[in-house]
Amino acid sequence: MAAHLAAVRRAMADACRASGRAPDAAGLTAVTKTQPPEAVDAILAAGQRVFGENRVQEAQARWTDRRAAWPDLELRLIGPLQTNKAADAVALFDLIETLDRPKLAEALAAAGDKAGRAVRVLVQVNTGAEPQKAGVLPEHADGLVAQARSLGLTVEGLMCIPPADEAPGMHFALLRRLARRNGLDALSMGMSGDFETAIRFGATQVRIGSALFGERKPPDAPSMG
Ligand SMILES: *Cc1c(COP(=O)(O)O)cnc(C)c1O
């Protein structure tokens, strides 16, 4: 695990340097969805502290105790969020990367008010306008950013997952353009297969699972025990 982590960090730093950025200009979110406890504990022991999860309940099970043991963790929600789980998400996560609709902005703002704290978010943009994919359409991104700000959410940046069957560069470029015109700095883009390209297009955070942990088993596959 330590070797995989070091290799990913090295590749990230190389990609930063190759595009004239500081070697630490992009941060690493380790995506722990579906990973067994041993893998999570191993990457914690290797020094990783920023983690991404897709599902609120799965993340609660994996992180509630570990969070108490490791006070410097940063947990990021990178999967779709239902409005009825907004309060749970605000309670567990430091940053919610998947704000993609007005109703969810309202639910997150209400949860933040109730919890008495600021809610940090990224707006997820469906850069490929794929019907099955989460994310606000690019032409509605400015409006959602403005609404979220007016509700008191702390909008830090944008996130995207490019279409699987297209070269990702133009999607990363679009996300960067949308961020700049909204005065946003954070760009969460790039996964195991395309993080070097994402860094070239200005990613400030890449989300990496399989390059660290190996290929995931399908969620419902029986454990090999
Ligand atoms: C699973 C997931 C990742 C990590 O994907 P890998 O290809 O395993 O690196 C990144 N972002 C999101 C939103 C994910 O759901």
mmCIF file of N, CA and C in Angstrom, residues 93-188:
data_model
loop_
_atom_site.group_PDB
_atom_site.id
_atom_site.type_symbol
_atom_site.label_atom_id
_atom_site.label_comp_id
_atom_site.label_asym_id
_atom_site.label_seq_id
_atom_site.Cartn_x
_atom_site.Cartn_y
_atom_site.Cartn_z
ATOM 1 N N PHE A 93 -19.323 14.604 6.736
ATOM 2 C CA PHE A 93 -18.334 15.009 5.724
ATOM 3 C C PHE A 93 -17.852 16.441 5.933
ATOM 4 N N ASP A 94 -16.564 16.645 5.624
ATOM 5 C CA ASP A 94 -15.984 17.989 5.651
ATOM 6 C C ASP A 94 -16.367 18.777 4.409
ATOM 7 N N LEU A 95 -16.558 18.046 3.312
ATOM 8 C CA LEU A 95 -16.828 18.715 2.040
ATOM 9 C C LEU A 95 -17.764 17.826 1.236
ATOM 10 N N ILE A 96 -18.783 18.431 0.645
ATOM 11 C CA ILE A 96 -19.723 17.703 -0.204
ATOM 12 C C ILE A 96 -19.489 18.149 -1.638
ATOM 13 N N GLU A 97 -19.021 17.205 -2.466
ATOM 14 C CA GLU A 97 -18.572 17.559 -3.830
ATOM 15 C C GLU A 97 -19.688 17.448 -4.860
ATOM 16 N N THR A 98 -20.877 17.050 -4.433
ATOM 17 C CA THR A 98 -21.886 16.648 -5.409
ATOM 18 C C THR A 98 -23.182 17.463 -5.334
ATOM 19 N N LEU A 99 -23.057 18.730 -4.981
ATOM 20 C CA LEU A 99 -24.232 19.597 -5.062
ATOM 21 C C LEU A 99 -24.584 19.784 -6.541
ATOM 22 N N ASP A 100 -25.816 19.391 -6.910
ATOM 23 C CA ASP A 100 -26.151 19.450 -8.338
ATOM 24 C C ASP A 100 -27.574 19.923 -8.619
ATOM 25 N N ARG A 101 -28.298 20.396 -7.584
ATOM 26 C CA ARG A 101 -29.662 20.867 -7.864
ATOM 27 C C ARG A 101 -30.145 21.790 -6.744
ATOM 28 N N PRO A 102 -31.071 22.675 -7.082
ATOM 29 C CA PRO A 102 -31.524 23.674 -6.105
ATOM 30 C C PRO A 102 -32.106 23.071 -4.828
ATOM 31 N N LYS A 103 -32.896 22.000 -4.953
ATOM 32 C CA LYS A 103 -33.503 21.394 -3.748
ATOM 33 C C LYS A 103 -32.436 20.903 -2.779
ATOM 34 N N LEU A 104 -31.354 20.350 -3.330
ATOM 35 C CA LEU A 104 -30.279 19.861 -2.474
ATOM 36 C C LEU A 104 -29.546 21.030 -1.812
ATOM 37 N N ALA A 105 -29.376 22.123 -2.540
ATOM 38 C CA ALA A 105 -28.756 23.311 -1.937
ATOM 39 C C ALA A 105 -29.581 23.766 -0.733
ATOM 40 N N GLU A 106 -30.908 23.770 -0.894
ATOM 41 C CA GLU A 106 -31.775 24.178 0.216
ATOM 42 C C GLU A 106 -31.647 23.219 1.396
ATOM 43 N N ALA A 107 -31.620 21.916 1.099
ATOM 44 C CA ALA A 107 -31.532 20.925 2.183
ATOM 45 C C ALA A 107 -30.195 21.041 2.920
ATOM 46 N N LEU A 108 -29.119 21.258 2.181
ATOM 47 C CA LEU A 108 -27.803 21.392 2.813
ATOM 48 C C LEU A 108 -27.724 22.665 3.650
ATOM 49 N N ALA A 109 -28.294 23.742 3.136
ATOM 50 C CA ALA A 109 -28.280 24.991 3.892
ATOM 51 C C ALA A 109 -29.073 24.835 5.188
ATOM 52 N N ALA A 110 -30.228 24.157 5.102
ATOM 53 C CA ALA A 110 -31.046 23.936 6.303
ATOM 54 C C ALA A 110 -30.291 23.066 7.302
ATOM 55 N N ALA A 111 -29.620 22.030 6.804
ATOM 56 C CA ALA A 111 -28.852 21.143 7.696
ATOM 57 C C ALA A 111 -27.710 21.911 8.355
ATOM 58 N N GLY A 112 -27.063 22.779 7.602
ATOM 59 C CA GLY A 112 -25.974 23.581 8.159
ATOM 60 C C GLY A 112 -26.471 24.530 9.234
ATOM 61 N N ASP A 113 -27.612 25.156 8.969
ATOM 62 C CA ASP A 113 -28.198 26.069 9.965
ATOM 63 C C ASP A 113 -28.491 25.329 11.259
ATOM 64 N N LYS A 114 -29.080 24.151 11.113
ATOM 65 C CA LYS A 114 -29.453 23.363 12.274
ATOM 66 C C LYS A 114 -28.225 22.914 13.062
ATOM 67 N N ALA A 115 -27.177 22.514 12.324
ATOM 68 C CA ALA A 115 -25.951 22.051 12.978
ATOM 69 C C ALA A 115 -25.093 23.222 13.450
ATOM 70 N N GLY A 116 -25.452 24.429 13.035
ATOM 71 C CA GLY A 116 -24.700 25.603 13.457
ATOM 72 C C GLY A 116 -23.319 25.692 12.835
ATOM 73 N N ARG A 117 -23.197 25.174 11.617
ATOM 74 C CA ARG A 117 -21.896 25.363 10.974
ATOM 75 C C ARG A 117 -21.996 25.568 9.471
ATOM 76 N N ALA A 118 -20.917 26.143 8.945
ATOM 77 C CA ALA A 118 -20.859 26.399 7.510
ATOM 78 C C ALA A 118 -20.740 25.072 6.772
ATOM 79 N N VAL A 119 -21.395 24.965 5.656
ATOM 80 C CA VAL A 119 -21.321 23.750 4.845
ATOM 81 C C VAL A 119 -20.500 24.053 3.597
ATOM 82 N N ARG A 120 -19.399 23.306 3.466
ATOM 83 C CA ARG A 120 -18.496 23.488 2.310
ATOM 84 C C ARG A 120 -18.947 22.558 1.179
ATOM 85 N N VAL A 121 -19.051 23.101 -0.007
ATOM 86 C CA VAL A 121 -19.524 22.296 -1.140
ATOM 87 C C VAL A 121 -18.698 22.572 -2.403
ATOM 88 N N LEU A 122 -18.731 21.588 -3.301
ATOM 89 C CA LEU A 122 -18.389 21.795 -4.704
ATOM 90 C C LEU A 122 -19.673 21.558 -5.488
ATOM 91 N N VAL A 123 -19.809 22.230 -6.595
ATOM 92 C CA VAL A 123 -20.938 21.974 -7.495
ATOM 93 C C VAL A 123 -20.481 20.961 -8.544
ATOM 94 N N GLN A 124 -21.224 19.865 -8.637
ATOM 95 C CA GLN A 124 -20.902 18.857 -9.655
ATOM 96 C C GLN A 124 -21.548 19.239 -10.971
ATOM 97 N N VAL A 125 -20.745 19.265 -12.026
ATOM 98 C CA VAL A 125 -21.228 19.652 -13.353
ATOM 99 C C VAL A 125 -21.201 18.427 -14.272
ATOM 100 N N ASN A 126 -22.306 18.194 -14.934
ATOM 101 C CA ASN A 126 -22.434 17.096 -15.903
ATOM 102 C C ASN A 126 -21.920 17.616 -17.247
ATOM 103 N N THR A 127 -20.583 17.640 -17.373
ATOM 104 C CA THR A 127 -19.952 18.324 -18.514
ATOM 105 C C THR A 127 -20.319 17.688 -19.849
ATOM 106 N N GLY A 128 -20.643 16.389 -19.827
ATOM 107 C CA GLY A 128 -21.012 15.713 -21.069
ATOM 108 C C GLY A 128 -22.505 15.680 -21.302
ATOM 109 N N ALA A 129 -23.283 16.341 -20.433
ATOM 110 C CA ALA A 129 -24.751 16.348 -20.529
ATOM 111 C C ALA A 129 -25.290 14.937 -20.739
ATOM 112 N N GLU A 130 -24.762 13.987 -19.960
ATOM 113 C CA GLU A 130 -25.218 12.600 -20.080
ATOM 114 C C GLU A 130 -26.498 12.427 -19.267
ATOM 115 N N PRO A 131 -27.557 11.892 -19.897
ATOM 116 C CA PRO A 131 -28.854 11.825 -19.210
ATOM 117 C C PRO A 131 -28.817 11.007 -17.915
ATOM 118 N N GLN A 132 -28.004 9.951 -17.866
ATOM 119 C CA GLN A 132 -28.022 9.081 -16.691
ATOM 120 C C GLN A 132 -27.116 9.597 -15.582
ATOM 121 N N LYS A 133 -26.364 10.668 -15.844
ATOM 122 C CA LYS A 133 -25.327 11.070 -14.893
ATOM 123 C C LYS A 133 -25.774 12.230 -14.015
ATOM 124 N N ALA A 134 -25.318 12.217 -12.763
ATOM 125 C CA ALA A 134 -25.586 13.329 -11.856
ATOM 126 C C ALA A 134 -24.808 14.554 -12.308
ATOM 127 N N GLY A 135 -25.163 15.682 -11.728
ATOM 128 C CA GLY A 135 -24.468 16.924 -12.049
ATOM 129 C C GLY A 135 -25.399 17.912 -12.724
ATOM 130 N N VAL A 136 -25.176 19.186 -12.452
ATOM 131 C CA VAL A 136 -25.964 20.233 -13.097
ATOM 132 C C VAL A 136 -25.442 20.395 -14.524
ATOM 133 N N LEU A 137 -26.330 20.716 -15.450
ATOM 134 C CA LEU A 137 -25.882 20.959 -16.823
ATOM 135 C C LEU A 137 -25.004 22.214 -16.847
ATOM 136 N N PRO A 138 -24.016 22.225 -17.742
ATOM 137 C CA PRO A 138 -23.089 23.366 -17.768
ATOM 138 C C PRO A 138 -23.808 24.714 -17.839
ATOM 139 N N GLU A 139 -24.897 24.781 -18.610
ATOM 140 C CA GLU A 139 -25.565 26.084 -18.768
ATOM 141 C C GLU A 139 -26.324 26.513 -17.504
ATOM 142 N N HIS A 140 -26.483 25.600 -16.563
ATOM 143 C CA HIS A 140 -27.153 25.968 -15.303
ATOM 144 C C HIS A 140 -26.194 26.078 -14.123
ATOM 145 N N ALA A 141 -24.904 25.909 -14.403
ATOM 146 C CA ALA A 141 -23.927 25.902 -13.302
ATOM 147 C C ALA A 141 -23.831 27.270 -12.624
ATOM 148 N N ASP A 142 -23.765 28.334 -13.403
ATOM 149 C CA ASP A 142 -23.632 29.671 -12.797
ATOM 150 C C ASP A 142 -24.812 29.954 -11.859
ATOM 151 N N GLY A 143 -25.999 29.581 -12.303
ATOM 152 C CA GLY A 143 -27.194 29.833 -11.500
ATOM 153 C C GLY A 143 -27.173 29.059 -10.187
ATOM 154 N N LEU A 144 -26.721 27.806 -10.255
ATOM 155 C CA LEU A 144 -26.685 27.005 -9.034
ATOM 156 C C LEU A 144 -25.626 27.530 -8.067
ATOM 157 N N VAL A 145 -24.477 27.935 -8.605
ATOM 158 C CA VAL A 145 -23.432 28.523 -7.745
ATOM 159 C C VAL A 145 -24.000 29.756 -7.038
ATOM 160 N N ALA A 146 -24.691 30.604 -7.791
ATOM 161 C CA ALA A 146 -25.240 31.834 -7.207
ATOM 162 C C ALA A 146 -26.281 31.518 -6.136
ATOM 163 N N GLN A 147 -27.138 30.533 -6.426
ATOM 164 C CA GLN A 147 -28.166 30.172 -5.445
ATOM 165 C C GLN A 147 -27.528 29.638 -4.163
ATOM 166 N N ALA A 148 -26.533 28.742 -4.344
ATOM 167 C CA ALA A 148 -25.880 28.134 -3.177
ATOM 168 C C ALA A 148 -25.225 29.209 -2.315
ATOM 169 N N ARG A 149 -24.597 30.158 -2.978
ATOM 170 C CA ARG A 149 -23.961 31.253 -2.223
ATOM 171 C C ARG A 149 -25.005 32.069 -1.481
ATOM 172 N N SER A 150 -26.108 32.333 -2.144
ATOM 173 C CA SER A 150 -27.112 33.180 -1.494
ATOM 174 C C SER A 150 -27.762 32.468 -0.310
ATOM 175 N N LEU A 151 -27.724 31.121 -0.321
ATOM 176 C CA LEU A 151 -28.247 30.363 0.818
ATOM 177 C C LEU A 151 -27.233 30.258 1.951
ATOM 178 N N GLY A 152 -26.011 30.731 1.720
ATOM 179 C CA GLY A 152 -24.999 30.697 2.778
ATOM 180 C C GLY A 152 -24.065 29.516 2.714
ATOM 181 N N LEU A 153 -24.184 28.679 1.674
ATOM 182 C CA LEU A 153 -23.233 27.574 1.528
ATOM 183 C C LEU A 153 -21.875 28.140 1.110
ATOM 184 N N THR A 154 -20.808 27.481 1.558
ATOM 185 C CA THR A 154 -19.459 27.892 1.171
ATOM 186 C C THR A 154 -19.081 27.139 -0.097
ATOM 187 N N VAL A 155 -19.245 27.785 -1.236
ATOM 188 C CA VAL A 155 -18.948 27.129 -2.516
ATOM 189 C C VAL A 155 -17.463 27.321 -2.820
ATOM 190 N N GLU A 156 -16.732 26.203 -2.822
ATOM 191 C CA GLU A 156 -15.277 26.287 -3.005
ATOM 192 C C GLU A 156 -14.845 26.004 -4.436
ATOM 193 N N GLY A 157 -15.678 25.295 -5.197
ATOM 194 C CA GLY A 157 -15.239 24.966 -6.544
ATOM 195 C C GLY A 157 -16.206 24.043 -7.242
ATOM 196 N N LEU A 158 -15.686 23.360 -8.258
ATOM 197 C CA LEU A 158 -16.500 22.502 -9.115
ATOM 198 C C LEU A 158 -15.891 21.108 -9.204
ATOM 199 N N MET A 159 -16.747 20.150 -9.542
ATOM 200 C CA MET A 159 -16.320 18.767 -9.688
ATOM 201 C C MET A 159 -16.965 18.205 -10.952
ATOM 202 N N CYS A 160 -16.274 17.289 -11.648
ATOM 203 C CA CYS A 160 -16.906 16.606 -12.776
ATOM 204 C C CYS A 160 -16.376 15.187 -12.928
ATOM 205 N N ILE A 161 -17.170 14.368 -13.605
ATOM 206 C CA ILE A 161 -16.789 13.015 -14.021
ATOM 207 C C ILE A 161 -17.045 12.966 -15.531
ATOM 208 N N PRO A 162 -16.004 13.067 -16.348
ATOM 209 C CA PRO A 162 -16.225 13.098 -17.796
ATOM 210 C C PRO A 162 -16.841 11.793 -18.295
ATOM 211 N N PRO A 163 -17.502 11.836 -19.462
ATOM 212 C CA PRO A 163 -18.031 10.600 -20.062
ATOM 213 C C PRO A 163 -16.913 9.574 -20.223
ATOM 214 N N ALA A 164 -17.254 8.305 -19.964
ATOM 215 C CA ALA A 164 -16.231 7.260 -19.977
ATOM 216 C C ALA A 164 -15.633 7.045 -21.362
ATOM 217 N N ASP A 165 -16.413 7.349 -22.400
ATOM 218 C CA ASP A 165 -15.972 6.990 -23.756
ATOM 219 C C ASP A 165 -15.458 8.190 -24.554
ATOM 220 N N GLU A 166 -15.106 9.266 -23.882
ATOM 221 C CA GLU A 166 -14.586 10.429 -24.598
ATOM 222 C C GLU A 166 -13.255 10.850 -23.998
ATOM 223 N N ALA A 167 -12.427 11.492 -24.826
ATOM 224 C CA ALA A 167 -11.197 12.079 -24.286
ATOM 225 C C ALA A 167 -11.598 13.121 -23.236
ATOM 226 N N PRO A 168 -11.007 13.077 -22.056
ATOM 227 C CA PRO A 168 -11.486 13.924 -20.958
ATOM 228 C C PRO A 168 -11.051 15.388 -21.034
ATOM 229 N N GLY A 169 -10.052 15.683 -21.854
ATOM 230 C CA GLY A 169 -9.456 17.024 -21.818
ATOM 231 C C GLY A 169 -10.451 18.159 -21.991
ATOM 232 N N MET A 170 -11.357 18.031 -22.963
ATOM 233 C CA MET A 170 -12.279 19.151 -23.199
ATOM 234 C C MET A 170 -13.269 19.308 -22.034
ATOM 235 N N HIS A 171 -13.546 18.203 -21.326
ATOM 236 C CA HIS A 171 -14.429 18.298 -20.156
ATOM 237 C C HIS A 171 -13.722 19.009 -19.000
ATOM 238 N N PHE A 172 -12.448 18.668 -18.810
ATOM 239 C CA PHE A 172 -11.674 19.345 -17.765
ATOM 240 C C PHE A 172 -11.533 20.834 -18.087
ATOM 241 N N ALA A 173 -11.324 21.135 -19.368
ATOM 242 C CA ALA A 173 -11.176 22.540 -19.764
ATOM 243 C C ALA A 173 -12.478 23.314 -19.532
ATOM 244 N N LEU A 174 -13.602 22.667 -19.841
ATOM 245 C CA LEU A 174 -14.897 23.310 -19.605
ATOM 246 C C LEU A 174 -15.099 23.578 -18.110
ATOM 247 N N LEU A 175 -14.753 22.596 -17.279
ATOM 248 C CA LEU A 175 -14.943 22.790 -15.835
ATOM 249 C C LEU A 175 -14.097 23.958 -15.340
ATOM 250 N N ARG A 176 -12.854 24.012 -15.827
ATOM 251 C CA ARG A 176 -11.974 25.108 -15.415
ATOM 252 C C ARG A 176 -12.545 26.467 -15.849
ATOM 253 N N ARG A 177 -13.085 26.503 -17.060
ATOM 254 C CA ARG A 177 -13.649 27.761 -17.555
ATOM 255 C C ARG A 177 -14.836 28.203 -16.686
ATOM 256 N N LEU A 178 -15.713 27.240 -16.367
ATOM 257 C CA LEU A 178 -16.878 27.563 -15.528
ATOM 258 C C LEU A 178 -16.425 28.032 -14.144
ATOM 259 N N ALA A 179 -15.386 27.404 -13.610
ATOM 260 C CA ALA A 179 -14.892 27.796 -12.287
ATOM 261 C C ALA A 179 -14.349 29.219 -12.324
ATOM 262 N N ARG A 180 -13.534 29.492 -13.332
ATOM 263 C CA ARG A 180 -12.916 30.829 -13.403
ATOM 264 C C ARG A 180 -13.966 31.917 -13.484
ATOM 265 N N ARG A 181 -14.993 31.692 -14.302
ATOM 266 C CA ARG A 181 -15.935 32.805 -14.460
ATOM 267 C C ARG A 181 -16.831 32.975 -13.236
ATOM 268 N N ASN A 182 -16.785 31.981 -12.328
ATOM 269 C CA ASN A 182 -17.508 32.136 -11.061
ATOM 270 C C ASN A 182 -16.574 32.455 -9.894
ATOM 271 N N GLY A 183 -15.313 32.710 -10.195
ATOM 272 C CA GLY A 183 -14.358 33.061 -9.146
ATOM 273 C C GLY A 183 -14.069 31.921 -8.191
ATOM 274 N N LEU A 184 -14.081 30.693 -8.696
ATOM 275 C CA LEU A 184 -13.883 29.509 -7.844
ATOM 276 C C LEU A 184 -12.509 28.901 -8.098
ATOM 277 N N ASP A 185 -11.847 28.459 -7.021
ATOM 278 C CA ASP A 185 -10.474 27.940 -7.139
ATOM 279 C C ASP A 185 -10.391 26.420 -7.216
ATOM 280 N N ALA A 186 -11.277 25.721 -6.520
ATOM 281 C CA ALA A 186 -11.106 24.269 -6.389
ATOM 282 C C ALA A 186 -11.681 23.543 -7.604
ATOM 283 N N LEU A 187 -10.880 22.637 -8.167
ATOM 284 C CA LEU A 187 -11.313 21.801 -9.288
ATOM 285 C C LEU A 187 -11.050 20.347 -8.925
ATOM 286 N N SER A 188 -12.115 19.603 -8.595
ATOM 287 C CA SER A 188 -11.989 18.177 -8.307
ATOM 288 C C SER A 188 -12.253 17.423 -9.603
#
